[in-house]
Amino acid sequence: MSRLPHYAAMLATAGTLPTDGPRWNYEVKFDGIRAIGYVERELRLQSRNDKDITPAWPELAAIAPGDPPFVVDGEIVAFDTGGRTSFEALQPRMHQRNAGMIRALAQSVPATYMIFDLLHIGDRSLVDLPYRQRRELLEQLDLRGPHWQVPPRLHGDPAHILAESGRLGLEGIVCKRLDSPYLPGRRSALWTKVKNSRDQEVVIVGWRPGTGRREGHIGSLLMAAHDDTGALTYIGNVGTGFTRAMLADLKQRLRPLRRTTPTVRAEVPDAVWVEPELVGEVTFTERTSDGRLRHPSWRGLRPDKTPAEVTLP
């Protein structure tokens, strides 16, 4: 059993760029899977919803041993051919349980652990230290390897940094106040995420049958999120952004979740309703006056999120 204490991930709040720029550092917002890494004789990776995901990422194992042992926070990412992080590239790996397939995918779609915080080292917890000091200690560990690295902190005008991230096709930035402690399991404005695109985590509450080339398959997914009262609210359907493999996987996952009645108020005559257990993510252009997402596009499932976490902004 690990002697390192358990840490839940600190979460950022969606917001706007800070006006007191010198009090902050900035980091690239990576498009991947959040993971807390416990580095002792071996590496153990815990997802944001506290699942052991170590076996899925064998190429990260060589970061261990840690002498002394330590705990880090970071994002597991995969890169596309243009060198940008790609959530779609991670999709085949996120649900794979077959050891042989995992090894093959680790060769064809290798992951990188982008480590951005140090929470514990030896017998000392660092979460009460300010962000600036934790980052300095993390950088002193010099964690550079074939599949892990510590991305740089960014300094300067936040508007310029955000604009440059957009020019490079990145998702956005995370603004972190220099004096902020690490708040395990809490969402705090001391960390503020500012994105170049609009996205929304969604709960799948049903699907509509496809027509034409999609006849016999899923045509679109019915989406919902929790409103400020905690009730699931229908926010539209998404029918683009899927690969054939994604649609086949979704059909298999949704089949055992079918139910006869909806869990949301929505008039969708041909809907096939399901238990609200699967979480995904979409991009969209805007919200309509009745709360629907305009021009949504599917990005993929989010096994690191629970339905209860999916809320309207």
mmCIF file of C-alpha atoms in Angstrom:
data_model
loop_
_atom_site.group_PDB
_atom_site.id
_atom_site.type_symbol
_atom_site.label_atom_id
_atom_site.label_comp_id
_atom_site.label_asym_id
_atom_site.label_seq_id
_atom_site.Cartn_x
_atom_site.Cartn_y
_atom_site.Cartn_z
ATOM 1 C CA MET A 1 0.000 0.000 0.000
ATOM 2 C CA SER A 2 1.161 3.540 -0.733
ATOM 3 C CA ARG A 3 2.356 5.636 2.166
ATOM 4 C CA LEU A 4 1.788 8.831 0.238
ATOM 5 C CA PRO A 5 -1.411 10.653 1.247
ATOM 6 C CA HIS A 6 -4.309 10.895 -1.149
ATOM 7 C CA TYR A 7 -4.905 14.192 -2.959
ATOM 8 C CA ALA A 8 -7.939 15.262 -4.975
ATOM 9 C CA ALA A 9 -7.341 17.584 -7.914
ATOM 10 C CA MET A 10 -7.754 21.343 -7.501
ATOM 11 C CA LEU A 11 -10.092 22.687 -10.195
ATOM 12 C CA ALA A 12 -10.039 25.947 -12.124
ATOM 13 C CA THR A 13 -13.003 28.277 -12.558
ATOM 14 C CA ALA A 14 -14.013 29.431 -16.050
ATOM 15 C CA GLY A 15 -13.616 33.175 -16.256
ATOM 16 C CA THR A 16 -11.899 36.155 -17.847
ATOM 17 C CA LEU A 17 -8.317 37.339 -17.928
ATOM 18 C CA PRO A 18 -7.064 38.933 -14.690
ATOM 19 C CA THR A 19 -6.622 42.686 -14.581
ATOM 20 C CA ASP A 20 -3.759 42.525 -12.070
ATOM 21 C CA GLY A 21 -1.454 40.615 -14.403
ATOM 22 C CA PRO A 22 1.812 40.734 -12.380
ATOM 23 C CA ARG A 23 0.179 38.704 -9.585
ATOM 24 C CA TRP A 24 -0.322 35.739 -11.924
ATOM 25 C CA ASN A 25 1.497 33.155 -13.998
ATOM 26 C CA TYR A 26 -0.050 31.509 -17.036
ATOM 27 C CA GLU A 27 0.020 27.963 -18.360
ATOM 28 C CA VAL A 28 -1.235 26.384 -21.569
ATOM 29 C CA LYS A 29 -4.575 24.646 -21.075
ATOM 30 C CA PHE A 30 -3.963 21.130 -22.305
ATOM 31 C CA ASP A 31 -6.648 19.059 -23.983
ATOM 32 C CA GLY A 32 -6.306 15.725 -22.211
ATOM 33 C CA ILE A 33 -6.992 13.635 -19.119
ATOM 34 C CA ARG A 34 -6.275 15.073 -15.681
ATOM 35 C CA ALA A 35 -4.233 12.736 -13.470
ATOM 36 C CA ILE A 36 -2.615 12.865 -10.044
ATOM 37 C CA GLY A 37 0.662 10.919 -10.119
ATOM 38 C CA TYR A 38 1.993 9.096 -7.035
ATOM 39 C CA VAL A 39 5.658 8.345 -7.709
ATOM 40 C CA GLU A 40 7.223 5.809 -5.328
ATOM 41 C CA ARG A 41 8.924 2.557 -6.327
ATOM 42 C CA GLU A 42 6.301 2.458 -9.054
ATOM 43 C CA LEU A 43 3.983 5.037 -10.602
ATOM 44 C CA ARG A 44 0.296 5.135 -9.698
ATOM 45 C CA LEU A 45 -2.085 7.395 -11.630
ATOM 46 C CA GLN A 46 -5.482 8.484 -10.293
ATOM 47 C CA SER A 47 -8.076 10.178 -12.483
ATOM 48 C CA ARG A 48 -10.083 13.217 -11.481
ATOM 49 C CA ASN A 49 -12.920 10.976 -10.333
ATOM 50 C CA ASP A 50 -10.450 8.917 -8.292
ATOM 51 C CA LYS A 51 -10.121 5.856 -10.531
ATOM 52 C CA ASP A 52 -6.824 4.011 -10.884
ATOM 53 C CA ILE A 53 -5.857 4.534 -14.534
ATOM 54 C CA THR A 54 -2.233 3.367 -14.269
ATOM 55 C CA PRO A 55 -2.552 0.295 -16.552
ATOM 56 C CA ALA A 56 -3.837 2.417 -19.452
ATOM 57 C CA TRP A 57 -0.603 4.405 -19.747
ATOM 58 C CA PRO A 58 2.386 1.995 -19.605
ATOM 59 C CA GLU A 59 4.749 4.426 -21.328
ATOM 60 C CA LEU A 60 4.593 6.691 -18.247
ATOM 61 C CA ALA A 61 5.769 4.002 -15.807
ATOM 62 C CA ALA A 62 9.460 4.848 -16.153
ATOM 63 C CA ILE A 63 8.977 8.150 -14.318
ATOM 64 C CA ALA A 64 9.334 5.979 -11.177
ATOM 65 C CA PRO A 65 11.031 5.313 -8.848
ATOM 66 C CA GLY A 66 10.865 8.541 -6.907
ATOM 67 C CA ASP A 67 13.634 9.100 -4.347
ATOM 68 C CA PRO A 68 12.228 10.609 -2.259
ATOM 69 C CA PRO A 69 8.630 9.702 -3.249
ATOM 70 C CA PHE A 70 6.491 12.568 -4.510
ATOM 71 C CA VAL A 71 3.002 13.462 -5.744
ATOM 72 C CA VAL A 72 2.413 15.562 -8.856
ATOM 73 C CA ASP A 73 -0.574 16.935 -10.745
ATOM 74 C CA GLY A 74 -0.775 17.043 -14.510
ATOM 75 C CA GLU A 75 -2.544 16.239 -17.749
ATOM 76 C CA ILE A 76 -2.088 13.165 -19.933
ATOM 77 C CA VAL A 77 -2.145 14.274 -23.567
ATOM 78 C CA ALA A 78 -1.582 12.957 -27.071
ATOM 79 C CA PHE A 79 -0.362 15.047 -29.977
ATOM 80 C CA ASP A 80 -1.679 15.251 -33.525
ATOM 81 C CA THR A 81 0.520 15.438 -36.606
ATOM 82 C CA GLY A 82 0.679 19.213 -36.249
ATOM 83 C CA GLY A 83 2.115 18.988 -32.747
ATOM 84 C CA ARG A 84 -1.049 20.124 -30.975
ATOM 85 C CA THR A 85 -2.707 18.196 -28.167
ATOM 86 C CA SER A 86 -5.625 16.184 -29.525
ATOM 87 C CA PHE A 87 -8.444 14.914 -27.346
ATOM 88 C CA GLU A 88 -9.680 12.843 -30.277
ATOM 89 C CA ALA A 89 -6.325 11.047 -30.464
ATOM 90 C CA LEU A 90 -6.760 9.974 -26.830
ATOM 91 C CA GLN A 91 -10.219 8.463 -27.384
ATOM 92 C CA PRO A 92 -9.091 4.965 -28.485
ATOM 93 C CA ARG A 93 -6.978 4.692 -25.341
ATOM 94 C CA MET A 94 -9.383 5.980 -22.714
ATOM 95 C CA HIS A 95 -11.622 2.906 -22.643
ATOM 96 C CA GLN A 96 -9.185 0.182 -23.626
ATOM 97 C CA ARG A 97 -8.739 -2.648 -21.113
ATOM 98 C CA ASN A 98 -7.010 -5.286 -23.250
ATOM 99 C CA ALA A 99 -3.330 -5.386 -22.240
ATOM 100 C CA GLY A 100 -2.118 -6.254 -25.731
ATOM 101 C CA MET A 101 -4.094 -3.443 -27.327
ATOM 102 C CA ILE A 102 -2.878 -1.012 -24.677
ATOM 103 C CA ARG A 103 0.748 -1.854 -25.488
ATOM 104 C CA ALA A 104 0.090 -1.468 -29.209
ATOM 105 C CA LEU A 105 -1.662 1.874 -28.744
ATOM 106 C CA ALA A 106 1.169 3.101 -26.520
ATOM 107 C CA GLN A 107 3.408 2.613 -29.546
ATOM 108 C CA SER A 108 1.089 4.078 -32.184
ATOM 109 C CA VAL A 109 -0.524 6.849 -30.107
ATOM 110 C CA PRO A 110 2.003 7.594 -27.345
ATOM 111 C CA ALA A 111 0.933 9.772 -24.438
ATOM 112 C CA THR A 112 2.837 12.497 -22.632
ATOM 113 C CA TYR A 113 2.314 13.468 -18.990
ATOM 114 C CA MET A 114 2.403 17.270 -18.750
ATOM 115 C CA ILE A 115 3.235 17.874 -15.087
ATOM 116 C CA PHE A 116 2.297 21.299 -13.734
ATOM 117 C CA ASP A 117 2.242 21.045 -9.919
ATOM 118 C CA LEU A 118 4.031 19.359 -7.017
ATOM 119 C CA LEU A 119 1.796 18.464 -4.083
ATOM 120 C CA HIS A 120 3.997 16.350 -1.836
ATOM 121 C CA ILE A 121 7.609 15.249 -1.519
ATOM 122 C CA GLY A 122 9.140 12.841 0.991
ATOM 123 C CA ASP A 123 7.135 13.165 4.185
ATOM 124 C CA ARG A 124 6.053 16.765 3.528
ATOM 125 C CA SER A 125 2.827 18.058 2.038
ATOM 126 C CA LEU A 126 3.304 21.171 -0.095
ATOM 127 C CA VAL A 127 -0.318 22.144 -0.696
ATOM 128 C CA ASP A 128 -0.198 25.080 1.729
ATOM 129 C CA LEU A 129 2.777 26.634 -0.048
ATOM 130 C CA PRO A 130 2.067 29.346 -2.641
ATOM 131 C CA TYR A 131 1.919 28.315 -6.283
ATOM 132 C CA ARG A 132 5.162 30.152 -7.094
ATOM 133 C CA GLN A 133 7.104 28.120 -4.517
ATOM 134 C CA ARG A 134 5.542 24.789 -5.513
ATOM 135 C CA ARG A 135 6.445 25.439 -9.148
ATOM 136 C CA GLU A 136 10.026 26.308 -8.243
ATOM 137 C CA LEU A 137 10.355 23.049 -6.300
ATOM 138 C CA LEU A 138 8.783 21.121 -9.186
ATOM 139 C CA GLU A 139 11.233 22.616 -11.672
ATOM 140 C CA GLN A 140 14.137 21.630 -9.414
ATOM 141 C CA LEU A 141 13.093 17.962 -9.765
ATOM 142 C CA ASP A 142 13.982 18.241 -13.476
ATOM 143 C CA LEU A 143 11.285 15.800 -14.611
ATOM 144 C CA ARG A 144 12.162 15.365 -18.266
ATOM 145 C CA GLY A 145 11.717 12.072 -20.029
ATOM 146 C CA PRO A 146 10.525 10.490 -23.264
ATOM 147 C CA HIS A 147 6.878 10.697 -22.171
ATOM 148 C CA TRP A 148 6.763 13.326 -19.427
ATOM 149 C CA GLN A 149 7.779 16.938 -19.007
ATOM 150 C CA VAL A 150 7.131 20.096 -17.020
ATOM 151 C CA PRO A 151 5.683 22.701 -19.416
ATOM 152 C CA PRO A 152 6.912 26.261 -18.931
ATOM 153 C CA ARG A 153 5.184 28.955 -16.940
ATOM 154 C CA LEU A 154 4.279 31.908 -19.117
ATOM 155 C CA HIS A 155 4.844 35.531 -18.136
ATOM 156 C CA GLY A 156 3.708 38.846 -19.553
ATOM 157 C CA ASP A 157 0.517 40.416 -20.863
ATOM 158 C CA PRO A 158 -2.291 37.827 -20.437
ATOM 159 C CA ALA A 159 -4.200 39.147 -23.465
ATOM 160 C CA HIS A 160 -1.136 38.619 -25.644
ATOM 161 C CA ILE A 161 -0.556 35.126 -24.189
ATOM 162 C CA LEU A 162 -4.183 34.139 -24.833
ATOM 163 C CA ALA A 163 -4.067 35.524 -28.385
ATOM 164 C CA GLU A 164 -0.872 33.620 -29.112
ATOM 165 C CA SER A 165 -2.413 30.410 -27.786
ATOM 166 C CA GLY A 166 -5.318 30.932 -30.184
ATOM 167 C CA ARG A 167 -2.956 31.540 -33.100
ATOM 168 C CA LEU A 168 -1.239 28.242 -32.325
ATOM 169 C CA GLY A 169 -4.571 26.417 -32.256
ATOM 170 C CA LEU A 170 -4.463 25.741 -28.511
ATOM 171 C CA GLU A 171 -7.539 25.401 -26.316
ATOM 172 C CA GLY A 172 -6.669 28.357 -24.080
ATOM 173 C CA ILE A 173 -4.715 29.190 -20.929
ATOM 174 C CA VAL A 174 -5.002 28.716 -17.180
ATOM 175 C CA CYS A 175 -4.234 31.781 -15.054
ATOM 176 C CA LYS A 176 -2.776 30.879 -11.648
ATOM 177 C CA ARG A 177 -2.243 33.440 -8.916
ATOM 178 C CA LEU A 178 1.303 33.366 -7.579
ATOM 179 C CA ASP A 179 0.224 33.267 -3.929
ATOM 180 C CA SER A 180 -2.449 30.575 -4.340
ATOM 181 C CA PRO A 181 -2.273 27.437 -2.201
ATOM 182 C CA TYR A 182 -3.300 24.092 -3.690
ATOM 183 C CA LEU A 183 -6.882 23.410 -2.638
ATOM 184 C CA PRO A 184 -7.501 19.649 -3.049
ATOM 185 C CA GLY A 185 -10.932 18.810 -4.419
ATOM 186 C CA ARG A 186 -12.030 22.440 -4.611
ATOM 187 C CA ARG A 187 -12.823 24.726 -7.533
ATOM 188 C CA SER A 188 -11.296 28.155 -7.031
ATOM 189 C CA ALA A 189 -10.981 31.448 -8.895
ATOM 190 C CA LEU A 190 -7.324 31.456 -7.805
ATOM 191 C CA TRP A 191 -6.998 29.275 -10.904
ATOM 192 C CA THR A 192 -8.975 30.693 -13.817
ATOM 193 C CA LYS A 193 -9.288 28.988 -17.197
ATOM 194 C CA VAL A 194 -9.836 31.163 -20.250
ATOM 195 C CA LYS A 195 -10.606 29.346 -23.493
ATOM 196 C CA ASN A 196 -10.347 30.246 -27.147
ATOM 197 C CA SER A 197 -13.338 28.059 -28.009
ATOM 198 C CA ARG A 198 -16.649 27.390 -26.318
ATOM 199 C CA ASP A 199 -17.219 23.904 -25.069
ATOM 200 C CA GLN A 200 -19.649 22.148 -22.772
ATOM 201 C CA GLU A 201 -19.602 18.863 -20.920
ATOM 202 C CA VAL A 202 -22.889 17.059 -21.507
ATOM 203 C CA VAL A 203 -24.823 14.124 -20.095
ATOM 204 C CA ILE A 204 -26.144 11.769 -22.769
ATOM 205 C CA VAL A 205 -29.868 11.246 -22.108
ATOM 206 C CA GLY A 206 -30.824 9.573 -25.374
ATOM 207 C CA TRP A 207 -30.237 9.307 -29.096
ATOM 208 C CA ARG A 208 -32.073 9.625 -32.369
ATOM 209 C CA PRO A 209 -31.871 6.919 -35.043
ATOM 210 C CA GLY A 210 -29.846 7.766 -38.118
ATOM 211 C CA THR A 211 -31.039 7.954 -41.712
ATOM 212 C CA GLY A 212 -29.280 7.560 -45.044
ATOM 213 C CA ARG A 213 -25.696 6.444 -44.523
ATOM 214 C CA ARG A 214 -26.361 6.231 -40.785
ATOM 215 C CA GLU A 215 -29.476 4.098 -41.048
ATOM 216 C CA GLY A 216 -29.380 1.448 -38.328
ATOM 217 C CA HIS A 217 -26.918 3.523 -36.315
ATOM 218 C CA ILE A 218 -26.989 6.575 -34.037
ATOM 219 C CA GLY A 219 -27.930 9.728 -35.909
ATOM 220 C CA SER A 220 -27.464 12.172 -33.056
ATOM 221 C CA LEU A 221 -27.092 12.204 -29.286
ATOM 222 C CA LEU A 222 -29.530 14.010 -26.989
ATOM 223 C CA MET A 223 -27.704 16.204 -24.492
ATOM 224 C CA ALA A 224 -28.476 17.563 -21.029
ATOM 225 C CA ALA A 225 -26.794 19.381 -18.154
ATOM 226 C CA HIS A 226 -27.826 20.240 -14.595
ATOM 227 C CA ASP A 227 -29.317 23.694 -14.025
ATOM 228 C CA ASP A 228 -28.848 25.771 -10.871
ATOM 229 C CA THR A 229 -31.564 23.762 -9.092
ATOM 230 C CA GLY A 230 -29.773 20.479 -9.825
ATOM 231 C CA ALA A 231 -32.339 19.316 -12.389
ATOM 232 C CA LEU A 232 -31.261 17.786 -15.700
ATOM 233 C CA THR A 233 -32.138 20.168 -18.523
ATOM 234 C CA TYR A 234 -32.255 19.278 -22.217
ATOM 235 C CA ILE A 235 -29.807 21.385 -24.246
ATOM 236 C CA GLY A 236 -30.208 19.927 -27.730
ATOM 237 C CA ASN A 237 -28.750 17.196 -29.889
ATOM 238 C CA VAL A 238 -25.364 16.705 -31.548
ATOM 239 C CA GLY A 239 -24.967 14.860 -34.827
ATOM 240 C CA THR A 240 -21.540 15.914 -36.114
ATOM 241 C CA GLY A 241 -17.939 15.277 -35.100
ATOM 242 C CA PHE A 242 -18.263 11.493 -34.899
ATOM 243 C CA THR A 243 -16.060 8.897 -36.508
ATOM 244 C CA ARG A 244 -17.537 5.540 -37.510
ATOM 245 C CA ALA A 245 -15.623 3.916 -34.641
ATOM 246 C CA MET A 246 -17.044 6.439 -32.155
ATOM 247 C CA LEU A 247 -20.603 5.721 -33.278
ATOM 248 C CA ALA A 248 -20.103 1.970 -32.977
ATOM 249 C CA ASP A 249 -18.627 2.351 -29.500
ATOM 250 C CA LEU A 250 -21.438 4.661 -28.358
ATOM 251 C CA LYS A 251 -24.112 2.288 -29.640
ATOM 252 C CA GLN A 252 -22.578 -0.554 -27.648
ATOM 253 C CA ARG A 253 -22.284 1.541 -24.482
ATOM 254 C CA LEU A 254 -25.806 2.966 -24.702
ATOM 255 C CA ARG A 255 -27.621 -0.282 -25.508
ATOM 256 C CA PRO A 256 -27.730 -1.558 -21.878
ATOM 257 C CA LEU A 257 -28.773 1.902 -20.617
ATOM 258 C CA ARG A 258 -32.061 2.079 -22.560
ATOM 259 C CA ARG A 259 -35.192 3.123 -20.687
ATOM 260 C CA THR A 260 -38.791 3.766 -21.741
ATOM 261 C CA THR A 261 -39.248 7.255 -20.292
ATOM 262 C CA PRO A 262 -37.118 10.426 -20.586
ATOM 263 C CA THR A 263 -35.180 11.963 -17.733
ATOM 264 C CA VAL A 264 -35.582 15.466 -19.206
ATOM 265 C CA ARG A 265 -38.470 17.536 -20.541
ATOM 266 C CA ALA A 266 -38.056 17.381 -24.311
ATOM 267 C CA GLU A 267 -40.291 16.793 -27.315
ATOM 268 C CA VAL A 268 -38.258 14.383 -29.446
ATOM 269 C CA PRO A 269 -40.741 11.972 -31.040
ATOM 270 C CA ASP A 270 -38.260 9.372 -32.300
ATOM 271 C CA ALA A 271 -35.941 9.473 -29.285
ATOM 272 C CA VAL A 272 -34.417 6.376 -27.738
ATOM 273 C CA TRP A 273 -34.015 7.352 -24.085
ATOM 274 C CA VAL A 274 -31.179 6.115 -21.867
ATOM 275 C CA GLU A 275 -30.125 6.337 -18.248
ATOM 276 C CA PRO A 276 -28.069 9.541 -17.763
ATOM 277 C CA GLU A 277 -24.768 7.819 -16.977
ATOM 278 C CA LEU A 278 -22.364 8.731 -19.798
ATOM 279 C CA VAL A 279 -20.614 12.105 -19.991
ATOM 280 C CA GLY A 280 -19.209 13.632 -23.160
ATOM 281 C CA GLU A 281 -17.951 16.963 -24.416
ATOM 282 C CA VAL A 282 -18.956 19.159 -27.358
ATOM 283 C CA THR A 283 -17.875 22.442 -28.881
ATOM 284 C CA PHE A 284 -20.516 24.947 -29.988
ATOM 285 C CA THR A 285 -20.914 28.461 -31.338
ATOM 286 C CA GLU A 286 -23.515 29.962 -28.990
ATOM 287 C CA ARG A 287 -26.518 29.271 -26.768
ATOM 288 C CA THR A 288 -29.985 30.034 -28.070
ATOM 289 C CA SER A 289 -32.607 31.902 -26.058
ATOM 290 C CA ASP A 290 -34.252 28.598 -25.101
ATOM 291 C CA GLY A 291 -30.989 27.146 -23.783
ATOM 292 C CA ARG A 292 -30.032 24.968 -26.758
ATOM 293 C CA LEU A 293 -26.461 24.704 -28.034
ATOM 294 C CA ARG A 294 -26.088 26.042 -31.564
ATOM 295 C CA HIS A 295 -23.931 24.062 -34.024
ATOM 296 C CA PRO A 296 -22.550 21.579 -31.484
ATOM 297 C CA SER A 297 -19.810 19.162 -32.563
ATOM 298 C CA TRP A 298 -18.886 16.014 -30.658
ATOM 299 C CA ARG A 299 -15.422 15.838 -29.122
ATOM 300 C CA GLY A 300 -15.603 12.562 -27.230
ATOM 301 C CA LEU A 301 -16.568 10.781 -24.043
ATOM 302 C CA ARG A 302 -15.244 12.009 -20.685
ATOM 303 C CA PRO A 303 -14.812 8.967 -18.428
ATOM 304 C CA ASP A 304 -12.959 11.226 -15.985
ATOM 305 C CA LYS A 305 -16.165 13.170 -15.273
ATOM 306 C CA THR A 306 -19.360 12.116 -13.485
ATOM 307 C CA PRO A 307 -22.865 13.176 -14.566
ATOM 308 C CA ALA A 308 -23.311 15.142 -11.318
ATOM 309 C CA GLU A 309 -20.405 17.401 -12.328
ATOM 310 C CA VAL A 310 -22.034 18.482 -15.599
ATOM 311 C CA THR A 311 -23.632 21.869 -15.045
ATOM 312 C CA LEU A 312 -24.760 24.829 -17.081
ATOM 313 C CA PRO A 313 -22.445 27.872 -16.851
#
